[in-house]
Short mmCIF file of C-alpha atoms in Angstrom, two decimals:
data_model
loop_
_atom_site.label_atom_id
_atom_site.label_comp_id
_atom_site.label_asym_id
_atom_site.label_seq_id
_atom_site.Cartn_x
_atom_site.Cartn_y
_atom_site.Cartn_z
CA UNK A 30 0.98 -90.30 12.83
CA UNK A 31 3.60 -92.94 13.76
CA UNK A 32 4.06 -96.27 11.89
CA UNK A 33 2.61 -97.90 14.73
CA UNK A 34 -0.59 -96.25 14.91
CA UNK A 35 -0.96 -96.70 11.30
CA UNK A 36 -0.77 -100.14 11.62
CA UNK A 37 -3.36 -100.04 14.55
CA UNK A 38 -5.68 -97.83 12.66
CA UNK A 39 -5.13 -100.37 9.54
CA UNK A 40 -5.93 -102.91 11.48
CA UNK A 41 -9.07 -101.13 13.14
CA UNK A 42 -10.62 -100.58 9.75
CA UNK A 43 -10.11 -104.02 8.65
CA UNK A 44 -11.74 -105.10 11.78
CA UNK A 45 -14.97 -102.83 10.79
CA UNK A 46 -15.18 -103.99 7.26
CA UNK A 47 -15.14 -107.58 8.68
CA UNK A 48 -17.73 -106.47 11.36
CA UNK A 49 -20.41 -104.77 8.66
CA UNK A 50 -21.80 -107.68 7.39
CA UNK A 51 -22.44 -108.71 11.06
CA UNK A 52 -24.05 -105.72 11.60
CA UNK A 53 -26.49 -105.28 8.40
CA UNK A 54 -27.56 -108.98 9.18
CA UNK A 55 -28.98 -107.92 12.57
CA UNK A 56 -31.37 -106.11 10.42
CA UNK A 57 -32.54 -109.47 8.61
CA UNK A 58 -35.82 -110.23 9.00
CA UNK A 59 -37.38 -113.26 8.16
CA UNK A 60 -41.40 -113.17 7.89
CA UNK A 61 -43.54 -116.81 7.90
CA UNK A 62 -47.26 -116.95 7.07
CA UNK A 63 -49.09 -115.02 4.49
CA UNK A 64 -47.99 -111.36 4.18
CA UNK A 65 -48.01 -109.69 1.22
CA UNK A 66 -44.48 -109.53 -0.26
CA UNK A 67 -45.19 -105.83 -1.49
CA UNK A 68 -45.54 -104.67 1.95
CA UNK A 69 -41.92 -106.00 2.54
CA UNK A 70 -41.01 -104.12 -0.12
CA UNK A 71 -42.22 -100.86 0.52
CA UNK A 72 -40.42 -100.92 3.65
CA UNK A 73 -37.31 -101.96 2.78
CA UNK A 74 -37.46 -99.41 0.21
CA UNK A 75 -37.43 -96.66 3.06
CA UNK A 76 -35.07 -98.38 5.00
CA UNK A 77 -32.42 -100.08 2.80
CA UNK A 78 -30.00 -101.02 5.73
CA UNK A 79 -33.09 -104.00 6.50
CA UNK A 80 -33.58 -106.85 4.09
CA UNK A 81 -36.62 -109.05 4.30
CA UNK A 82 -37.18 -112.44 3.47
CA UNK A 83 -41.06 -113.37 3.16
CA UNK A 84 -41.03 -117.45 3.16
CA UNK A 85 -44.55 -118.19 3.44
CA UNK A 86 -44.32 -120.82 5.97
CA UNK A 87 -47.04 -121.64 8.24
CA UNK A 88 -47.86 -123.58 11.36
CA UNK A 89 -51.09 -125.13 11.19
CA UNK A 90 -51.54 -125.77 14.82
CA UNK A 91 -50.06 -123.63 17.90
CA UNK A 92 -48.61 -126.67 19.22
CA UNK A 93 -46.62 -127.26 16.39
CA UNK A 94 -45.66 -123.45 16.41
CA UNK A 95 -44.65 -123.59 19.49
CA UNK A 96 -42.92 -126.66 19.59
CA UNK A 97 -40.84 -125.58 16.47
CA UNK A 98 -39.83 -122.50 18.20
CA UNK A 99 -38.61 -124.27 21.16
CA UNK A 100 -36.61 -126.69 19.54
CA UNK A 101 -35.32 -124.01 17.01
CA UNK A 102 -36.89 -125.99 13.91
CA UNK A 103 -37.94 -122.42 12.60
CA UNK A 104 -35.92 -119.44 12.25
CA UNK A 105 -38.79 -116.59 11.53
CA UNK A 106 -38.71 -113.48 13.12
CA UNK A 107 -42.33 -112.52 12.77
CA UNK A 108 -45.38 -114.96 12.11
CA UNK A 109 -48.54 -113.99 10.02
CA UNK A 110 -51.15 -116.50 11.80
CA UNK A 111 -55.35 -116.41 10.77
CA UNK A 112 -57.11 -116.22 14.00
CA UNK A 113 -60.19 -118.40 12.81
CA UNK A 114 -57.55 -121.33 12.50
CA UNK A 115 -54.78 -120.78 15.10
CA UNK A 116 -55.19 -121.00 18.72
CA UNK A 117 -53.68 -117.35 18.89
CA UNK A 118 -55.29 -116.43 22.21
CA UNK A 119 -52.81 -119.38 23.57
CA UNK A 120 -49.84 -117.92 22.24
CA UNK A 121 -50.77 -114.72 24.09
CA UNK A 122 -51.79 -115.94 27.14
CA UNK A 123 -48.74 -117.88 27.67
CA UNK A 124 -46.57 -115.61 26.53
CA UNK A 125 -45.35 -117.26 23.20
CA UNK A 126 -45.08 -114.27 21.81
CA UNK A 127 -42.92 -110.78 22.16
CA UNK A 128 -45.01 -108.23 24.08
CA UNK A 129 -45.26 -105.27 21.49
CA UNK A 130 -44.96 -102.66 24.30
CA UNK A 131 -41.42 -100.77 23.29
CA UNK A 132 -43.50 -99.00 20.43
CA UNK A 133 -45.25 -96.44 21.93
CA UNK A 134 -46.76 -95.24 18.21
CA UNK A 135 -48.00 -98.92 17.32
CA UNK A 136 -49.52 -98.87 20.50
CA UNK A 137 -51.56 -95.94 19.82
CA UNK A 138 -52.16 -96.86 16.37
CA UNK A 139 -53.62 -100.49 17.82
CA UNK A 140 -55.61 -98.20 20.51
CA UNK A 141 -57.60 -96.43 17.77
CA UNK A 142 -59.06 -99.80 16.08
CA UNK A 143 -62.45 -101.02 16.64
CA UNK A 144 -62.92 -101.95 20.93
CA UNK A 145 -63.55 -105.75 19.50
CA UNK A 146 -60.11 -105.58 17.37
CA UNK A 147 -57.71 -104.09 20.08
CA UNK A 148 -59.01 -106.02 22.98
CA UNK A 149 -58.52 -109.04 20.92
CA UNK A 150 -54.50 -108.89 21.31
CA UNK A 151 -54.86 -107.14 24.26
CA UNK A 152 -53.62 -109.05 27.57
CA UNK A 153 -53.27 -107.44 30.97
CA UNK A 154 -52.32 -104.01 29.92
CA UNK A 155 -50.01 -105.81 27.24
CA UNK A 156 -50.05 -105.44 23.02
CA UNK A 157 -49.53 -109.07 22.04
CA UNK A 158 -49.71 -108.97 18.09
CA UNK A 159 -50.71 -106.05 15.38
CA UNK A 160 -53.74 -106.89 13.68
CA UNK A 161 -53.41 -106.50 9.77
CA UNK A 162 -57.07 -107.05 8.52
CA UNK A 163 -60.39 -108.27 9.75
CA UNK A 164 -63.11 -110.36 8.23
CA UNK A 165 -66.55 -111.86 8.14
CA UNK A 166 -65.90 -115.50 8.49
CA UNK A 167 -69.90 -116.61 8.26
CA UNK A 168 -72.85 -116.51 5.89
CA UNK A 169 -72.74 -113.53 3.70
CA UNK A 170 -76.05 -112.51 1.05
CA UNK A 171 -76.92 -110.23 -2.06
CA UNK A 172 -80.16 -109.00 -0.42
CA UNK A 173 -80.57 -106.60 -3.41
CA UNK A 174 -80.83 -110.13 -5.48
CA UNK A 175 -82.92 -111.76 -2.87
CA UNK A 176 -85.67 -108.59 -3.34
CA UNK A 177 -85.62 -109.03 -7.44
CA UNK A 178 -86.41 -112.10 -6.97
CA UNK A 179 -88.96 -111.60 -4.43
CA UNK A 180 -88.18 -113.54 -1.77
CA UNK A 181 -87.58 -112.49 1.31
CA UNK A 182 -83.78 -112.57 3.32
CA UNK A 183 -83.49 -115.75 5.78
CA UNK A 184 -82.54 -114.95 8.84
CA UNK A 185 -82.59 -118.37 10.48
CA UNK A 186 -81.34 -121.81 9.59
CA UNK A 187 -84.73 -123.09 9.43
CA UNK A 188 -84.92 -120.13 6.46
CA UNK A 189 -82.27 -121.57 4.13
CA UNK A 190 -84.10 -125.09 4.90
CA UNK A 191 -86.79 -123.45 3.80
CA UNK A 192 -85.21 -121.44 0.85
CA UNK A 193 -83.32 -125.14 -0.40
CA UNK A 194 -86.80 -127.20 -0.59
CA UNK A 195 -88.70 -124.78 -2.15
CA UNK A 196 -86.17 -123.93 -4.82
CA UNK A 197 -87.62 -126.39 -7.43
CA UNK A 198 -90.98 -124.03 -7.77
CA UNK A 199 -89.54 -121.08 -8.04
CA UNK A 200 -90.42 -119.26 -11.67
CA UNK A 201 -88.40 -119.98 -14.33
CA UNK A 202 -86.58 -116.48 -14.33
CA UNK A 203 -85.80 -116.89 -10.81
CA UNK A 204 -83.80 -120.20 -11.14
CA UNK A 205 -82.47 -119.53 -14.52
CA UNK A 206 -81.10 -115.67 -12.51
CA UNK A 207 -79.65 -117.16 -9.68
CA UNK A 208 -78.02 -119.97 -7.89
CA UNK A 209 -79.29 -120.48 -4.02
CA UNK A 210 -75.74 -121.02 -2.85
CA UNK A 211 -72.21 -119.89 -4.00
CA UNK A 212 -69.63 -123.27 -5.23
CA UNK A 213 -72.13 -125.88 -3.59
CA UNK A 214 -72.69 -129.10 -5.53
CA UNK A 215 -74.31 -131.22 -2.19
CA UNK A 216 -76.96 -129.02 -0.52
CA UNK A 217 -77.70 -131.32 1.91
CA UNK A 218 -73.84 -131.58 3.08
CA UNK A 219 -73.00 -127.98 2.60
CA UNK A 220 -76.06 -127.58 5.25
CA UNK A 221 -74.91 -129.85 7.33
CA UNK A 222 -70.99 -128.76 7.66
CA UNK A 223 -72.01 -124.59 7.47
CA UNK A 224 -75.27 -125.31 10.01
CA UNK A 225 -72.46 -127.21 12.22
CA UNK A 226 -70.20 -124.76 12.50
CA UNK A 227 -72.47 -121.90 13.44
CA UNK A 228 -74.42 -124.27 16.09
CA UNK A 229 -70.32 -124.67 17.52
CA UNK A 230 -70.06 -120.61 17.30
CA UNK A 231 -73.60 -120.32 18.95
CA UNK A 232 -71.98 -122.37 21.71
CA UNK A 233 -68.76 -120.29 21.84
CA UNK A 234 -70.36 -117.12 21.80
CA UNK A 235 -73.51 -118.05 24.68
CA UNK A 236 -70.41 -119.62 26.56
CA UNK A 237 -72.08 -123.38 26.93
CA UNK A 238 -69.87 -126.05 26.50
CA UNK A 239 -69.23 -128.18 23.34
CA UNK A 240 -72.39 -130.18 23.53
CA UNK A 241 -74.22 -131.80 20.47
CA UNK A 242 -76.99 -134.15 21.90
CA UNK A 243 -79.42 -130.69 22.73
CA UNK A 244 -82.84 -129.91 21.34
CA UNK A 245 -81.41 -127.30 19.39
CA UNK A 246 -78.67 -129.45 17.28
CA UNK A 247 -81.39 -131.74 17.05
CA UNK A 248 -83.95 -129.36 15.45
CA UNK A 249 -81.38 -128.22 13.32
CA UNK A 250 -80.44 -131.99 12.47
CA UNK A 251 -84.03 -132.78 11.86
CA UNK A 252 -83.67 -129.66 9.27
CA UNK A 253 -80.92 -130.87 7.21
CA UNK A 254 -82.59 -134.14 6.87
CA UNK A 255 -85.36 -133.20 5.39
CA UNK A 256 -83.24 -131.14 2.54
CA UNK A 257 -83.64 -132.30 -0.68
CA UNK A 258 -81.09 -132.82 -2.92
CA UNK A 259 -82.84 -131.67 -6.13
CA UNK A 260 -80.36 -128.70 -6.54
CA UNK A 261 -77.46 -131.13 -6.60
CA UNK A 262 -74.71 -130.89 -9.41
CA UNK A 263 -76.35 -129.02 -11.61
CA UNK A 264 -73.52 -127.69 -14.07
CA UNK A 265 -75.36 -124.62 -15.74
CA UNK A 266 -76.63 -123.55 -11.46
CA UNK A 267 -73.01 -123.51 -10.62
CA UNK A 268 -72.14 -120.30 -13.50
CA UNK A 269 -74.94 -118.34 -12.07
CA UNK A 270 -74.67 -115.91 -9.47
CA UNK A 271 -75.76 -116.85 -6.10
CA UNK A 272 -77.99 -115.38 -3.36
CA UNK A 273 -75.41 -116.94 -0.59
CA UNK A 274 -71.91 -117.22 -0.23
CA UNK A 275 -70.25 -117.66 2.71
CA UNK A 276 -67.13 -116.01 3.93
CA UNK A 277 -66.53 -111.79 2.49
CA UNK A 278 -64.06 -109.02 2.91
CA UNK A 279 -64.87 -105.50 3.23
CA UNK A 280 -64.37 -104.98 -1.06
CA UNK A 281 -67.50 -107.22 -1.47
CA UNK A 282 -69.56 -105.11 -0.08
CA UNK A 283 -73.06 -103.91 0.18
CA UNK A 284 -73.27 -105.97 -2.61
CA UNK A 285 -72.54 -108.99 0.10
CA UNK A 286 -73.35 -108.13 3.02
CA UNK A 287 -73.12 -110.49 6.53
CA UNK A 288 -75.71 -112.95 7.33
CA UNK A 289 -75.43 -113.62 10.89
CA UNK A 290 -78.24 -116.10 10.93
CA UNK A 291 -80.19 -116.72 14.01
CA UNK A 292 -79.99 -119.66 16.33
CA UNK A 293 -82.57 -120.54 19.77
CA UNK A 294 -83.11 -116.84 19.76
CA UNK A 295 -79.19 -115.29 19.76
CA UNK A 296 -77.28 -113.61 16.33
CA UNK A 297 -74.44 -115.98 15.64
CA UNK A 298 -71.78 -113.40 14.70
CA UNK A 299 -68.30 -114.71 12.83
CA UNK A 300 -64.95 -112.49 12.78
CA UNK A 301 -61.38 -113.26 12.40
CA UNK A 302 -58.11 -111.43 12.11
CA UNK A 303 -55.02 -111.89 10.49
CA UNK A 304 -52.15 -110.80 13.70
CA UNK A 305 -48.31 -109.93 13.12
CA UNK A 306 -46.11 -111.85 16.04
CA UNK A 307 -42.98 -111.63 16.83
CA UNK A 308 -41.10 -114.62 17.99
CA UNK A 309 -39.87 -114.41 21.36
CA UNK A 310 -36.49 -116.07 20.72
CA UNK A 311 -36.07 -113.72 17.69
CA UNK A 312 -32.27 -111.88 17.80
CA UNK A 313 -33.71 -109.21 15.74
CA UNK A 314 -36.84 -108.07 18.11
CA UNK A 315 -35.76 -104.53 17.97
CA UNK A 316 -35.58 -104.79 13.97
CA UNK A 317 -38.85 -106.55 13.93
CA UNK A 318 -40.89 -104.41 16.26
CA UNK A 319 -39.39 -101.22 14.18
CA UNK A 320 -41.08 -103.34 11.06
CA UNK A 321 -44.31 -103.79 12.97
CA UNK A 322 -44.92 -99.99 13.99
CA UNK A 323 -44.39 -98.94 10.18
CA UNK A 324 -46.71 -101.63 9.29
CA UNK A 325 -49.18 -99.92 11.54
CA UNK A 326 -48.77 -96.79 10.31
CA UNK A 327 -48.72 -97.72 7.15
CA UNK A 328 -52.04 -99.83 6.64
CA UNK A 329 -52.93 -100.53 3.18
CA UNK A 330 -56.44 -98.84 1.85
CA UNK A 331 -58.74 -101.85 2.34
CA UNK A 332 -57.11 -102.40 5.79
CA UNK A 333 -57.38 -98.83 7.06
CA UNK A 334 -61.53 -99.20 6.45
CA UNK A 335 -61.70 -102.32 8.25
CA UNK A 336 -59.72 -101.62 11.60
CA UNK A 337 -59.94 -97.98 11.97
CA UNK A 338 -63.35 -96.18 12.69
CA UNK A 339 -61.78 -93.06 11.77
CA UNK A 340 -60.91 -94.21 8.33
CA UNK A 341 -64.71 -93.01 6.69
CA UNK A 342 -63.26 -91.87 3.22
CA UNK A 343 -64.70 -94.04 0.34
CA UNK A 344 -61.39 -95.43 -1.80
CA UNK A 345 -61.68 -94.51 -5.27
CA UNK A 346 -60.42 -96.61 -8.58
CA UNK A 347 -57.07 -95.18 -9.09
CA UNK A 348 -57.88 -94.77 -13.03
CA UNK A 349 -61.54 -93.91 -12.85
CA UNK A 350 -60.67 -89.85 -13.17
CA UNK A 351 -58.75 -90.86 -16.39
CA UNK A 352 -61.16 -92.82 -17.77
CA UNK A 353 -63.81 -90.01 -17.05
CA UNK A 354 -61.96 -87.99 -18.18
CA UNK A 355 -61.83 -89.75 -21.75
CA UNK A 356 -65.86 -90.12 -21.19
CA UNK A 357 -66.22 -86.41 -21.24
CA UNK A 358 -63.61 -85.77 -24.55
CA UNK A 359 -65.31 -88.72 -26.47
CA UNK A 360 -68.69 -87.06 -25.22
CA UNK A 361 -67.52 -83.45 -26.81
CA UNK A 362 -66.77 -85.17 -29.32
CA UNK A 363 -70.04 -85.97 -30.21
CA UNK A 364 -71.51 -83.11 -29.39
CA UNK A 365 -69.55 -81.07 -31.71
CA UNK A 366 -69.98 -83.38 -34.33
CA UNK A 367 -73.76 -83.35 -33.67
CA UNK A 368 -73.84 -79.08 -33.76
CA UNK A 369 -71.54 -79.00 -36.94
CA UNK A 370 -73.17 -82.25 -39.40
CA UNK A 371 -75.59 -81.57 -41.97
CA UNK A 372 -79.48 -82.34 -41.31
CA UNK A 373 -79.23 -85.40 -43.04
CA UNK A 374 -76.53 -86.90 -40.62
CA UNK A 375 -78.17 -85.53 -37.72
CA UNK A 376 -80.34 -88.87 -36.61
CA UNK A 377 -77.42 -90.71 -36.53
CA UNK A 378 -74.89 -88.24 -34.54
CA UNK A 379 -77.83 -87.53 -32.21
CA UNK A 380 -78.49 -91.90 -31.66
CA UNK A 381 -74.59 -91.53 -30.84
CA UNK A 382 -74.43 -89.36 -28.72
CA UNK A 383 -77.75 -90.61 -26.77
CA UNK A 384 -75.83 -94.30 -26.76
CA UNK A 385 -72.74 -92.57 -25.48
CA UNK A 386 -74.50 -90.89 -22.58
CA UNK A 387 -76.42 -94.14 -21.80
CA UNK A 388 -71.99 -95.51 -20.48
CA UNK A 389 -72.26 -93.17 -18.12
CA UNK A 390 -73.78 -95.16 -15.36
CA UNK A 391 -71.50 -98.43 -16.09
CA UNK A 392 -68.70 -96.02 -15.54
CA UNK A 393 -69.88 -94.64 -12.74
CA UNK A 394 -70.76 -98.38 -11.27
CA UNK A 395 -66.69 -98.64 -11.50
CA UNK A 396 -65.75 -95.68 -9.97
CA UNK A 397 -64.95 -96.95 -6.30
CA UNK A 398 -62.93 -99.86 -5.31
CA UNK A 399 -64.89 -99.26 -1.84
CA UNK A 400 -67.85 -96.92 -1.84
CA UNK A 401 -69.32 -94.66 0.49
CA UNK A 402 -71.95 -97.15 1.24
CA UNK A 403 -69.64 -100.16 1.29
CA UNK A 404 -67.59 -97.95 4.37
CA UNK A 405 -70.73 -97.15 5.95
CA UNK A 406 -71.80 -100.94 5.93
CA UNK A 407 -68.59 -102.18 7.12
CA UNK A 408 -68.49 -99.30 9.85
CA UNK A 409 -71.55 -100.86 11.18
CA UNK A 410 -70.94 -104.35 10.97
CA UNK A 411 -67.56 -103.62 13.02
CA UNK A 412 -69.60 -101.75 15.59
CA UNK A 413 -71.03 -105.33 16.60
CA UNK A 414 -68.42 -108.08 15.12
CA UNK A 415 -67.34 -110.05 18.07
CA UNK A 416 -63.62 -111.28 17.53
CA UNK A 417 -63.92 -114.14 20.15
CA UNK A 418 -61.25 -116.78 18.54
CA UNK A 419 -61.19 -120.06 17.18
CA UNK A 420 -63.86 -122.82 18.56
CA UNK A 421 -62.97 -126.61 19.41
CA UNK A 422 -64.43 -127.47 16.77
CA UNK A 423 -62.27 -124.89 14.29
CA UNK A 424 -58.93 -126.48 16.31
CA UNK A 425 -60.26 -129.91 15.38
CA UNK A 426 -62.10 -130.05 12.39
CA UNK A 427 -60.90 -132.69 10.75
CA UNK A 428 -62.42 -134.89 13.52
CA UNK A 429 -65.93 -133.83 13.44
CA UNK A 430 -65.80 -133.93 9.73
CA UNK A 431 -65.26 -137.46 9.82
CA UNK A 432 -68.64 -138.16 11.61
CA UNK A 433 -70.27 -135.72 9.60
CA UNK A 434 -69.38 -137.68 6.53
CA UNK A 435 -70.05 -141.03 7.92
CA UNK A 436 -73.75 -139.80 8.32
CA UNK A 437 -74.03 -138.26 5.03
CA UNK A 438 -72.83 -141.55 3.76
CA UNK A 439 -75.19 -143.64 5.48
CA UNK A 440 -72.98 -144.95 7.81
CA UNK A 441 -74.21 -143.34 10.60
CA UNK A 442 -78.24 -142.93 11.68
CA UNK A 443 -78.94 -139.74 12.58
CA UNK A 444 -79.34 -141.08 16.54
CA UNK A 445 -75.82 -142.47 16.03
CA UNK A 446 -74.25 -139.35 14.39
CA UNK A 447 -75.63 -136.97 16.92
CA UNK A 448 -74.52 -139.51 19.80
CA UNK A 449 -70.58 -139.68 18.43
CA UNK A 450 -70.73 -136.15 17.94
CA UNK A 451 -71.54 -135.21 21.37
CA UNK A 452 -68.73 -138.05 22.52
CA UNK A 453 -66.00 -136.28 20.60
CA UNK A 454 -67.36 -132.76 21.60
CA UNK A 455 -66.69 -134.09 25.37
CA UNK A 456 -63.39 -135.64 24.69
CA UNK A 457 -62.12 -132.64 23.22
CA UNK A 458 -63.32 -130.02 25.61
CA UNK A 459 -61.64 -132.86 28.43
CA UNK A 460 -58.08 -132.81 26.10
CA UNK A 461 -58.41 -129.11 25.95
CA UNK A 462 -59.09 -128.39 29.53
CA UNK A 463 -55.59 -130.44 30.31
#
């Protein structure tokens, strides 16, 4: 090789060296809104040419996300948004998002969800965003509580009315068993703002407008008022375990199950997802899309269940064939001990060894961190979970909540309060309609 090449080739390789930095940042991602770090981790793990940066930021209005990525105020490559929060159907419709279409395997994995999950990022023949996990955003119960304490499962507003006022005569072992509501201290305003928001999803899902001065918000108005608010702040209520929460994810259940109360005669249903975008003015869409279709075929346990009919398999406790395992020795154990001790000892081995066997069903109670019948429940419950999207009143809920106060402070009569509400609920719908 002459001096001259040499020098050329020197040259050449210094070039590279300079140029490999370059090139390993174009495999940079940066992540914003809640996705668990671990997941990063694993991934980078199998691919350790791509580095990861999870920052946890979050845009708490598509406006502002939208607006930040116009104006380059944000540098993420993929956003983590909650559906029941952000206007996400927005970003997809006008196309503030990258279309997920170059991955032909995430496309198939999104294909195989639940009909209600895929069609929600679904736009003309387009993938929009990768679903990561679904929920029950609404009213949630223990029914198995509800039937030891003999009452029966409300299935109405009118119900938990019902269920509130008559609290004070239960027996003694019911109210000293249970609480009526999960973290409420003001039954009368927990009514009011939980009642409100499935009237506003009883709206969105019947398709009538954003109306609040109807017979039926009325009724349901007349309800609340007559609550009483004898089950206020009572500190020893508060450690017991309650017959209603609201809000679940698939490893509460059956023990908390949805409660999709019922409202003028239609099931208000409540659903929201947690979708993967990637930003359109990303420079590393090819890196992030790659990131996306391992997501999706990596799912985590819990998520598998909730998006995927096809996922049926009950999810055992990772230590429970250890520890039943040590169940059966320490059970042996006994035994042997029982066969081999002299007639005088015998009572005692034999009261240890009944005591011992007696575990067996508080082990067995631990055995799944999602149970055949906790699948089978959820599988159902997807069957029928509408997905529909954040209401007006979700996008603006900070307004509302400020009339809703002003009544249960006195401020407002309940004429008044119903009259402002329907004013706002117009000049919103107008704003949105813009």
């Amino acid at each position: 090789m002459k001096a001259g090449q040499k020098l050329l080739l020197k040259a050449l390789l210094a070039l590279m060296a300079l140029l490999l930095p370059v090139c390993a940042q174009a495999d940079s991602l940066v992540i914003a809104g809640p996705l668990d770090p671990a997941r990063a981790r694993a991934y980078t793990a199998e691919h350790p040419d791509t580095t990861i940066t999870c920052t946890g930021e979050y845009f708490f209005s598509a406006a502002q996300l939208i607006s930040a990525m116009l104006f380059g105020e944000t540098d993420f490559d993929i956003m983590v948004l909650w559906s029941a929060n952000q206007d996400t159907d927005s970003l997809m419709d006008k196309h503030y998002c990258a279309p997920l279409d170059g991955s032909e395997a995430l496309g198939k994995a999104v294909a195989a969800m639940y009909p209600a999950v895929s069609a929600a990022v679904t736009r003309d023949g387009h993938l929009w965003a990768l679903p990561l996990s679904v929920s029950w955003t609404g009213m949630a119960c223990d029914e198995a509580a509800f039937a030891r304490a003999g009452l029966p499962v409300p299935r109405s507003w009118a119900d938990i009315a019902a269920l509130i006022n008559g609290w004070p005569d239960q027996p003694d072992e019911v109210r000293d068993a249970w609480q009526v509501a999960e973290l409420v201290e003001d039954y009368p305003r927990w009514f009011l703002l939980r009642m409100t928001e499935s009237y506003v999803r009883y709206l969105q899902l019947t398709g009538a407008p954003l109306r609040f001065d109807t017979p039926v918000y009325r009724e349901l108005m007349v309800l609340q008022s007559t609550l009483t608010d004898a089950l206020n702040n009572d500190p020893t209520a508060l450690e017991l375990p309650a017959l209603l929460s609201g809000g679940l994810d698939v490893a509460e259940l059956p023990e908390r199950i949805p409660l999709p109360l019922t409202i003028d005669g239609t099931e208000v249903w409540s659903g929201a997802l947690y979708l993967a975008f990637i930003n359109p003015y990303s420079p590393h869409r090819d890196a992030a899309l790659d990131f996306l279709t391992w997501l999706s075929a990596h799912p985590s346990e819990t998520a598998a269940r909730q998006l995927y009919p096809a996922f049926t398999e009950p999810l055992e406790a990772p230590d429970y064939a250890a520890r039943l395992a040590e169940w059966e020795a320490a059970g042996a154990a006994l035994s042997d001990a029982l066969a081999a001790c002299p007639p005088e000892e015998r009572r005692a081995r034999q009261e240890a060894l009944d005591a011992h066997l007696l575990t067996r069903p508080a082990l067995e109670a631990r055995r799944y961190l999602i149970s055949p019948a906790q699948v089978s429940a959820w599988h159902d419950i997807m069957a029928r979970m509408p997905l529909p999207g954040p209401s007006l009143l979700d996008l603006n809920e900070d307004l509302f909540t400020t009339l809703q106060f002003r009544y249960l402070d006195g401020e407002l009569s309940l004429e008044g309060y119903v009259r402002e509400m329907d004013s706002m609920g117009r000049t919103i719908e107008a704003e949105q309609g813009e």
